[in-house]
Amino acid sequence: MFAKFFEALYRKVFINIIVKRASTVVYVELYSKKGSANNIHAEFETIQLDGKLLEFIQNYVRESPCCYIALLDYSNLQGALPTCSKDQLPYYFDLNNCEYKCYNGEWIYYTSKSELREIEKIYKETGVDFIFSPFVVLANFFKDNISGNLALYALVQESFISIAVFENSKLLYAEHIDMQTTSEMDGILLTNDVEDDGLELENIDESKDAKESLLDGDDILEEVDNGSFNEDYQRFSLIQTSVAHFYKDEKYESAFLESIYIADAVGVSGDLKKYLEEEMFLNVYIKEAKIDAEVCKLAKEELGL
């Protein structure tokens, strides 16, 4: 009760940090005592907490003792698993070097302990109240969709793609892909590796042509000059390979995917939609995602606001 009274005396300030490939976005929401909001958006050409970025954040920290700093997890090693049972988790992944939390009692999301400590070290001067998983952002962004039929969901950031398969709010599969460490040829090699492994899709109830086309990259590769390999083709290739992993890995409950929902945080071109539709026969739905504002929503939900 005292805490609520204390909060009523001061304006609330939410500082939200998104670390991109070579820059850092800071999105600030300031609320008056009456609840009206003022928004500020700034981008800095650094991924470290340098002088200008630190000064910018601290200026808003000083605005109010009711200030909350949230950050989107940018660890390379992170993901989500389709259970919250501690006994079942080792079946999917060794989490000894990871921190993890259960989401709504249904599935867990995890991240590397060492990378998490490094993030906390970088922001030790400001502190961080919340570090949100991109899988939580994805599930929250498409919360009205994941409760429905089987579909693939993807959060497309500048450096990462977070992929999850949901059916009736149940997570079936997830994968977090770092685009920075995936070279142009890696996408091709990954696809070829899956083809060489002889992936069998006989149990998937769909036409033979669709199954074969799913992993057949020949047609699309003919259309794209490897010398001008673009990011949207790379994203397509990585999504294609991730779907193949979902079908192949016996640990996961696989079923034929017909739709993909993309939370677009970078402004993808129409090429990505074209690749997914023509090469994987997916129904593609792309929705712009202002990821900094989505992180802020999660921070407010955590505080019950």
mmCIF file of C-alpha atoms in Angstrom:
data_model
loop_
_atom_site.group_PDB
_atom_site.id
_atom_site.type_symbol
_atom_site.label_atom_id
_atom_site.label_comp_id
_atom_site.label_asym_id
_atom_site.label_seq_id
_atom_site.Cartn_x
_atom_site.Cartn_y
_atom_site.Cartn_z
ATOM 1 C CA MET A 1 0.000 0.000 0.000
ATOM 2 C CA PHE A 2 2.858 2.350 0.876
ATOM 3 C CA ALA A 3 4.502 1.548 -2.466
ATOM 4 C CA LYS A 4 1.351 2.551 -4.357
ATOM 5 C CA PHE A 5 1.160 5.793 -2.389
ATOM 6 C CA PHE A 6 4.833 6.492 -3.105
ATOM 7 C CA GLU A 7 4.368 5.860 -6.836
ATOM 8 C CA ALA A 8 1.429 8.249 -6.935
ATOM 9 C CA LEU A 9 3.720 11.089 -5.857
ATOM 10 C CA TYR A 10 6.053 10.767 -8.833
ATOM 11 C CA ARG A 11 5.849 10.464 -12.574
ATOM 12 C CA LYS A 12 6.743 7.075 -14.049
ATOM 13 C CA VAL A 13 9.594 6.777 -16.524
ATOM 14 C CA PHE A 14 10.190 3.749 -18.746
ATOM 15 C CA ILE A 15 13.531 3.499 -20.529
ATOM 16 C CA ASN A 16 13.680 0.747 -23.145
ATOM 17 C CA ILE A 17 16.913 -0.327 -24.830
ATOM 18 C CA ILE A 18 17.274 -2.252 -28.102
ATOM 19 C CA VAL A 19 20.809 -3.180 -29.156
ATOM 20 C CA LYS A 20 21.049 -3.552 -32.927
ATOM 21 C CA ARG A 21 23.892 -4.633 -35.209
ATOM 22 C CA ALA A 22 25.934 -1.426 -34.896
ATOM 23 C CA SER A 23 23.715 0.929 -32.923
ATOM 24 C CA THR A 24 21.534 1.197 -29.828
ATOM 25 C CA VAL A 25 17.954 2.453 -29.809
ATOM 26 C CA VAL A 26 16.550 4.043 -26.658
ATOM 27 C CA TYR A 27 12.812 4.557 -26.380
ATOM 28 C CA VAL A 28 11.500 6.497 -23.392
ATOM 29 C CA GLU A 29 7.944 6.860 -22.133
ATOM 30 C CA LEU A 30 7.365 9.517 -19.462
ATOM 31 C CA TYR A 31 4.060 9.648 -17.616
ATOM 32 C CA SER A 32 2.725 12.603 -15.674
ATOM 33 C CA LYS A 33 1.044 12.089 -12.326
ATOM 34 C CA LYS A 34 -2.265 12.276 -14.162
ATOM 35 C CA GLY A 35 -1.209 9.523 -16.567
ATOM 36 C CA SER A 36 -0.583 11.437 -19.781
ATOM 37 C CA ALA A 37 2.452 10.189 -21.711
ATOM 38 C CA ASN A 38 5.327 11.775 -23.581
ATOM 39 C CA ASN A 39 7.507 9.602 -25.845
ATOM 40 C CA ILE A 40 11.152 10.081 -26.847
ATOM 41 C CA HIS A 41 13.081 8.003 -29.375
ATOM 42 C CA ALA A 42 16.833 8.205 -29.992
ATOM 43 C CA GLU A 43 19.466 6.073 -31.716
ATOM 44 C CA PHE A 44 23.188 6.015 -30.967
ATOM 45 C CA GLU A 45 25.944 4.648 -33.225
ATOM 46 C CA THR A 46 27.342 2.316 -30.576
ATOM 47 C CA ILE A 47 26.549 -1.037 -28.988
ATOM 48 C CA GLN A 48 28.427 -0.147 -25.800
ATOM 49 C CA LEU A 49 27.344 2.176 -23.028
ATOM 50 C CA ASP A 50 29.528 5.085 -24.114
ATOM 51 C CA GLY A 51 29.468 8.609 -22.727
ATOM 52 C CA LYS A 52 26.666 10.037 -24.875
ATOM 53 C CA LEU A 53 24.407 7.020 -24.435
ATOM 54 C CA LEU A 54 25.018 6.903 -20.698
ATOM 55 C CA GLU A 55 24.315 10.636 -20.326
ATOM 56 C CA PHE A 56 21.084 10.314 -22.315
ATOM 57 C CA ILE A 57 19.821 7.457 -20.138
ATOM 58 C CA GLN A 58 20.864 9.092 -16.872
ATOM 59 C CA ASN A 59 19.059 12.320 -17.779
ATOM 60 C CA TYR A 60 15.786 10.393 -17.743
ATOM 61 C CA VAL A 61 16.726 8.281 -14.730
ATOM 62 C CA ARG A 62 16.997 11.544 -12.795
ATOM 63 C CA GLU A 63 13.465 12.489 -13.840
ATOM 64 C CA SER A 64 11.885 10.280 -11.202
ATOM 65 C CA PRO A 65 12.627 7.650 -8.539
ATOM 66 C CA CYS A 66 9.924 5.610 -10.286
ATOM 67 C CA CYS A 67 12.133 4.848 -13.275
ATOM 68 C CA TYR A 68 12.365 1.418 -14.897
ATOM 69 C CA ILE A 69 14.941 0.253 -17.432
ATOM 70 C CA ALA A 70 14.082 -2.630 -19.768
ATOM 71 C CA LEU A 71 16.323 -4.250 -22.340
ATOM 72 C CA LEU A 72 15.693 -6.765 -25.103
ATOM 73 C CA ASP A 73 17.993 -9.755 -24.649
ATOM 74 C CA TYR A 74 20.531 -9.830 -27.466
ATOM 75 C CA SER A 75 22.448 -12.927 -26.352
ATOM 76 C CA ASN A 76 23.512 -15.287 -29.129
ATOM 77 C CA LEU A 77 22.711 -18.388 -27.129
ATOM 78 C CA GLN A 78 19.032 -18.277 -26.268
ATOM 79 C CA GLY A 79 15.849 -20.046 -27.186
ATOM 80 C CA ALA A 80 12.620 -21.614 -25.972
ATOM 81 C CA LEU A 81 11.553 -25.182 -25.182
ATOM 82 C CA PRO A 82 8.053 -26.717 -25.242
ATOM 83 C CA THR A 83 7.808 -27.651 -21.560
ATOM 84 C CA CYS A 84 8.166 -26.234 -18.063
ATOM 85 C CA SER A 85 8.873 -29.633 -16.504
ATOM 86 C CA LYS A 86 12.411 -29.735 -15.071
ATOM 87 C CA ASP A 87 12.484 -33.477 -15.693
ATOM 88 C CA GLN A 88 11.755 -33.042 -19.397
ATOM 89 C CA LEU A 89 14.021 -30.067 -20.120
ATOM 90 C CA PRO A 90 17.251 -32.116 -20.517
ATOM 91 C CA TYR A 91 15.546 -34.123 -23.275
ATOM 92 C CA TYR A 92 15.481 -30.972 -25.400
ATOM 93 C CA PHE A 93 18.568 -29.022 -24.384
ATOM 94 C CA ASP A 94 21.340 -28.885 -21.774
ATOM 95 C CA LEU A 95 20.499 -25.822 -19.712
ATOM 96 C CA ASN A 96 23.326 -26.095 -17.172
ATOM 97 C CA ASN A 97 24.918 -22.911 -18.490
ATOM 98 C CA CYS A 98 21.644 -21.056 -18.976
ATOM 99 C CA GLU A 99 19.129 -19.039 -17.023
ATOM 100 C CA TYR A 100 15.522 -19.918 -17.805
ATOM 101 C CA LYS A 101 11.979 -19.016 -16.853
ATOM 102 C CA CYS A 102 8.582 -20.567 -17.414
ATOM 103 C CA TYR A 103 6.054 -18.665 -19.527
ATOM 104 C CA ASN A 104 2.442 -18.988 -18.339
ATOM 105 C CA GLY A 105 3.188 -22.452 -16.995
ATOM 106 C CA GLU A 106 3.429 -23.801 -20.568
ATOM 107 C CA TRP A 107 6.974 -23.404 -21.982
ATOM 108 C CA ILE A 108 10.331 -21.991 -20.992
ATOM 109 C CA TYR A 109 12.636 -19.435 -22.520
ATOM 110 C CA TYR A 110 16.338 -19.487 -21.768
ATOM 111 C CA THR A 111 19.505 -17.475 -22.249
ATOM 112 C CA SER A 112 23.211 -17.908 -21.652
ATOM 113 C CA LYS A 113 24.327 -17.160 -18.087
ATOM 114 C CA SER A 114 27.666 -15.757 -19.247
ATOM 115 C CA GLU A 115 26.111 -13.485 -21.877
ATOM 116 C CA LEU A 116 23.484 -12.322 -19.399
ATOM 117 C CA ARG A 117 26.229 -11.439 -16.905
ATOM 118 C CA GLU A 118 28.054 -9.560 -19.659
ATOM 119 C CA ILE A 119 24.946 -7.510 -20.452
ATOM 120 C CA GLU A 120 24.505 -6.700 -16.765
ATOM 121 C CA LYS A 121 28.182 -5.717 -16.588
ATOM 122 C CA ILE A 122 27.846 -3.353 -19.559
ATOM 123 C CA TYR A 123 24.830 -1.634 -17.958
ATOM 124 C CA LYS A 124 26.102 -1.690 -14.370
ATOM 125 C CA GLU A 125 26.170 2.129 -14.226
ATOM 126 C CA THR A 126 22.471 2.409 -14.992
ATOM 127 C CA GLY A 127 21.219 -0.974 -13.846
ATOM 128 C CA VAL A 128 18.570 -2.977 -15.696
ATOM 129 C CA ASP A 129 15.209 -3.840 -14.170
ATOM 130 C CA PHE A 130 13.965 -6.155 -16.924
ATOM 131 C CA ILE A 131 15.677 -8.196 -19.629
ATOM 132 C CA PHE A 132 13.046 -9.603 -21.976
ATOM 133 C CA SER A 133 13.418 -12.590 -24.259
ATOM 134 C CA PRO A 134 12.498 -12.028 -27.927
ATOM 135 C CA PHE A 135 10.317 -15.138 -27.616
ATOM 136 C CA VAL A 136 8.246 -13.394 -24.948
ATOM 137 C CA VAL A 137 7.985 -10.357 -27.224
ATOM 138 C CA LEU A 138 6.917 -12.631 -30.087
ATOM 139 C CA ALA A 139 4.300 -14.484 -28.020
ATOM 140 C CA ASN A 140 2.909 -11.226 -26.653
ATOM 141 C CA PHE A 141 2.858 -9.548 -30.076
ATOM 142 C CA PHE A 142 0.864 -12.415 -31.615
ATOM 143 C CA LYS A 143 -1.103 -13.392 -28.504
ATOM 144 C CA ASP A 144 -4.395 -13.281 -30.406
ATOM 145 C CA ASN A 145 -3.017 -15.585 -33.104
ATOM 146 C CA ILE A 146 -1.024 -18.220 -31.223
ATOM 147 C CA SER A 147 -4.186 -19.425 -29.524
ATOM 148 C CA GLY A 148 -5.472 -20.601 -32.906
ATOM 149 C CA ASN A 149 -4.435 -23.167 -35.488
ATOM 150 C CA LEU A 150 -0.918 -24.414 -36.107
ATOM 151 C CA ALA A 151 1.348 -21.708 -37.546
ATOM 152 C CA LEU A 152 4.931 -20.535 -37.706
ATOM 153 C CA TYR A 153 5.827 -17.207 -36.064
ATOM 154 C CA ALA A 154 8.971 -15.159 -36.609
ATOM 155 C CA LEU A 155 10.344 -12.002 -35.028
ATOM 156 C CA VAL A 156 12.684 -10.452 -37.590
ATOM 157 C CA GLN A 157 15.304 -8.128 -36.145
ATOM 158 C CA GLU A 158 18.337 -6.627 -37.828
ATOM 159 C CA SER A 159 20.716 -9.219 -36.365
ATOM 160 C CA PHE A 160 18.431 -12.042 -35.243
ATOM 161 C CA ILE A 161 15.433 -14.084 -36.257
ATOM 162 C CA SER A 162 13.439 -15.707 -33.462
ATOM 163 C CA ILE A 163 11.257 -18.521 -34.757
ATOM 164 C CA ALA A 164 8.480 -20.379 -32.941
ATOM 165 C CA VAL A 165 5.746 -22.815 -33.891
ATOM 166 C CA PHE A 166 2.520 -22.559 -31.900
ATOM 167 C CA GLU A 167 -0.757 -24.469 -31.961
ATOM 168 C CA ASN A 168 -3.592 -23.596 -29.571
ATOM 169 C CA SER A 169 -1.133 -21.569 -27.448
ATOM 170 C CA LYS A 170 1.137 -24.605 -27.132
ATOM 171 C CA LEU A 171 4.741 -24.107 -28.179
ATOM 172 C CA LEU A 172 5.915 -26.930 -30.409
ATOM 173 C CA TYR A 173 9.320 -25.684 -31.541
ATOM 174 C CA ALA A 174 11.584 -22.636 -31.292
ATOM 175 C CA GLU A 175 14.909 -21.481 -32.660
ATOM 176 C CA HIS A 176 16.933 -18.282 -32.299
ATOM 177 C CA ILE A 177 19.157 -17.484 -35.283
ATOM 178 C CA ASP A 178 22.043 -15.030 -35.255
ATOM 179 C CA MET A 179 22.303 -13.476 -38.725
ATOM 180 C CA GLN A 180 25.606 -11.776 -37.931
ATOM 181 C CA THR A 181 27.494 -15.050 -37.639
ATOM 182 C CA THR A 182 25.676 -16.673 -40.536
ATOM 183 C CA SER A 183 27.581 -15.955 -43.743
ATOM 184 C CA GLU A 184 25.998 -15.806 -47.167
ATOM 185 C CA MET A 185 26.965 -19.372 -47.946
ATOM 186 C CA ASP A 186 25.963 -20.723 -44.529
ATOM 187 C CA GLY A 187 22.302 -20.505 -45.471
ATOM 188 C CA ILE A 188 22.951 -22.508 -48.610
ATOM 189 C CA LEU A 189 25.117 -25.026 -46.788
ATOM 190 C CA LEU A 190 22.537 -25.514 -44.054
ATOM 191 C CA THR A 191 19.865 -26.175 -46.625
ATOM 192 C CA ASN A 192 22.116 -28.567 -48.515
ATOM 193 C CA ASP A 193 22.997 -30.369 -45.286
ATOM 194 C CA VAL A 194 19.325 -31.003 -44.638
ATOM 195 C CA GLU A 195 18.886 -32.265 -48.188
ATOM 196 C CA ASP A 196 21.914 -34.535 -47.835
ATOM 197 C CA ASP A 197 20.523 -35.969 -44.609
ATOM 198 C CA GLY A 198 17.568 -37.298 -46.551
ATOM 199 C CA LEU A 199 14.792 -35.581 -44.636
ATOM 200 C CA GLU A 200 11.626 -37.654 -44.765
ATOM 201 C CA LEU A 201 8.281 -35.931 -44.781
ATOM 202 C CA GLU A 202 6.075 -38.938 -45.495
ATOM 203 C CA ASN A 203 4.130 -38.476 -42.280
ATOM 204 C CA ILE A 204 3.157 -34.941 -43.140
ATOM 205 C CA ASP A 205 -0.279 -34.775 -44.696
ATOM 206 C CA GLU A 206 0.419 -32.606 -47.731
ATOM 207 C CA SER A 207 1.094 -33.025 -51.437
ATOM 208 C CA LYS A 208 4.352 -34.590 -52.627
ATOM 209 C CA ASP A 209 5.190 -31.498 -54.644
ATOM 210 C CA ALA A 210 4.927 -29.237 -51.616
ATOM 211 C CA LYS A 211 7.110 -31.532 -49.527
ATOM 212 C CA GLU A 212 9.803 -31.714 -52.175
ATOM 213 C CA SER A 213 9.702 -27.977 -52.857
ATOM 214 C CA LEU A 214 10.120 -27.174 -49.163
ATOM 215 C CA LEU A 215 13.750 -28.244 -49.197
ATOM 216 C CA ASP A 216 14.549 -27.759 -52.861
ATOM 217 C CA GLY A 217 16.528 -24.553 -53.102
ATOM 218 C CA ASP A 218 17.618 -25.015 -56.723
ATOM 219 C CA ASP A 219 14.893 -22.879 -58.329
ATOM 220 C CA ILE A 220 15.344 -19.930 -56.028
ATOM 221 C CA LEU A 221 19.129 -20.120 -56.190
ATOM 222 C CA GLU A 222 18.956 -19.775 -59.953
ATOM 223 C CA GLU A 223 17.133 -16.481 -59.509
ATOM 224 C CA VAL A 224 19.612 -15.013 -57.013
ATOM 225 C CA ASP A 225 23.201 -14.136 -57.949
ATOM 226 C CA ASN A 226 25.352 -15.211 -54.940
ATOM 227 C CA GLY A 227 27.430 -12.119 -55.506
ATOM 228 C CA SER A 228 24.410 -9.950 -54.711
ATOM 229 C CA PHE A 229 23.009 -12.140 -51.977
ATOM 230 C CA ASN A 230 20.486 -9.992 -50.107
ATOM 231 C CA GLU A 231 19.367 -10.112 -46.505
ATOM 232 C CA ASP A 232 15.791 -11.076 -47.278
ATOM 233 C CA TYR A 233 16.965 -14.110 -49.192
ATOM 234 C CA GLN A 234 19.229 -14.959 -46.269
ATOM 235 C CA ARG A 235 16.250 -14.645 -43.930
ATOM 236 C CA PHE A 236 14.188 -16.872 -46.199
ATOM 237 C CA SER A 237 16.953 -19.474 -46.335
ATOM 238 C CA LEU A 238 17.321 -19.524 -42.546
ATOM 239 C CA ILE A 239 13.564 -19.810 -42.009
ATOM 240 C CA GLN A 240 13.433 -22.607 -44.570
ATOM 241 C CA THR A 241 16.210 -24.483 -42.782
ATOM 242 C CA SER A 242 14.592 -23.946 -39.381
ATOM 243 C CA VAL A 243 11.322 -25.421 -40.665
ATOM 244 C CA ALA A 244 13.270 -28.409 -41.950
ATOM 245 C CA HIS A 245 14.764 -28.883 -38.481
ATOM 246 C CA PHE A 246 11.256 -28.774 -37.001
ATOM 247 C CA TYR A 247 10.104 -31.506 -39.372
ATOM 248 C CA LYS A 248 13.178 -33.656 -38.922
ATOM 249 C CA ASP A 249 13.936 -33.555 -35.197
ATOM 250 C CA GLU A 250 12.078 -36.405 -33.503
ATOM 251 C CA LYS A 251 12.064 -34.551 -30.177
ATOM 252 C CA TYR A 252 9.378 -32.208 -31.460
ATOM 253 C CA GLU A 253 5.766 -32.788 -32.469
ATOM 254 C CA SER A 254 5.850 -31.896 -36.149
ATOM 255 C CA ALA A 255 2.952 -31.198 -38.467
ATOM 256 C CA PHE A 256 2.806 -29.550 -41.879
ATOM 257 C CA LEU A 257 2.906 -25.773 -41.677
ATOM 258 C CA GLU A 258 0.652 -23.731 -43.918
ATOM 259 C CA SER A 259 1.021 -20.209 -42.479
ATOM 260 C CA ILE A 260 3.707 -17.899 -41.170
ATOM 261 C CA TYR A 261 3.194 -14.700 -39.174
ATOM 262 C CA ILE A 262 6.118 -12.288 -39.237
ATOM 263 C CA ALA A 263 6.689 -9.506 -36.717
ATOM 264 C CA ASP A 264 8.744 -7.176 -38.880
ATOM 265 C CA ALA A 265 11.063 -4.949 -36.854
ATOM 266 C CA VAL A 266 13.338 -4.001 -39.767
ATOM 267 C CA GLY A 267 11.126 -3.263 -42.779
ATOM 268 C CA VAL A 268 11.567 -6.367 -44.917
ATOM 269 C CA SER A 269 11.010 -6.136 -48.657
ATOM 270 C CA GLY A 270 8.320 -7.908 -50.638
ATOM 271 C CA ASP A 271 10.976 -10.410 -51.700
ATOM 272 C CA LEU A 272 10.788 -12.265 -48.387
ATOM 273 C CA LYS A 273 7.054 -12.753 -48.767
ATOM 274 C CA LYS A 274 7.565 -13.894 -52.355
ATOM 275 C CA TYR A 275 10.224 -16.459 -51.415
ATOM 276 C CA LEU A 276 8.102 -17.909 -48.617
ATOM 277 C CA GLU A 277 4.980 -18.101 -50.751
ATOM 278 C CA GLU A 278 6.535 -19.457 -53.924
ATOM 279 C CA GLU A 279 9.163 -21.790 -52.491
ATOM 280 C CA MET A 280 7.508 -23.024 -49.280
ATOM 281 C CA PHE A 281 3.838 -22.585 -50.231
ATOM 282 C CA LEU A 282 3.143 -20.694 -47.021
ATOM 283 C CA ASN A 283 0.394 -18.177 -46.379
ATOM 284 C CA VAL A 284 2.411 -15.157 -45.281
ATOM 285 C CA TYR A 285 1.198 -12.425 -42.930
ATOM 286 C CA ILE A 286 3.613 -9.584 -42.169
ATOM 287 C CA LYS A 287 2.943 -7.033 -39.447
ATOM 288 C CA GLU A 288 5.152 -4.096 -38.535
ATOM 289 C CA ALA A 289 6.593 -4.440 -35.044
ATOM 290 C CA LYS A 290 7.847 -1.398 -33.152
ATOM 291 C CA ILE A 291 9.952 -3.569 -30.936
ATOM 292 C CA ASP A 292 11.007 -0.832 -28.515
ATOM 293 C CA ALA A 293 7.366 -0.034 -27.781
ATOM 294 C CA GLU A 294 6.629 -3.763 -27.412
ATOM 295 C CA VAL A 295 9.389 -4.066 -24.804
ATOM 296 C CA CYS A 296 7.882 -1.105 -22.968
ATOM 297 C CA LYS A 297 4.476 -2.845 -22.959
ATOM 298 C CA LEU A 298 6.026 -5.884 -21.317
ATOM 299 C CA ALA A 299 7.688 -3.725 -18.646
ATOM 300 C CA LYS A 300 4.370 -2.094 -17.819
ATOM 301 C CA GLU A 301 2.640 -5.487 -17.664
ATOM 302 C CA GLU A 302 5.310 -6.732 -15.259
ATOM 303 C CA LEU A 303 4.428 -3.812 -13.001
ATOM 304 C CA GLY A 304 0.711 -4.408 -13.351
ATOM 305 C CA LEU A 305 0.109 -1.174 -15.234
#
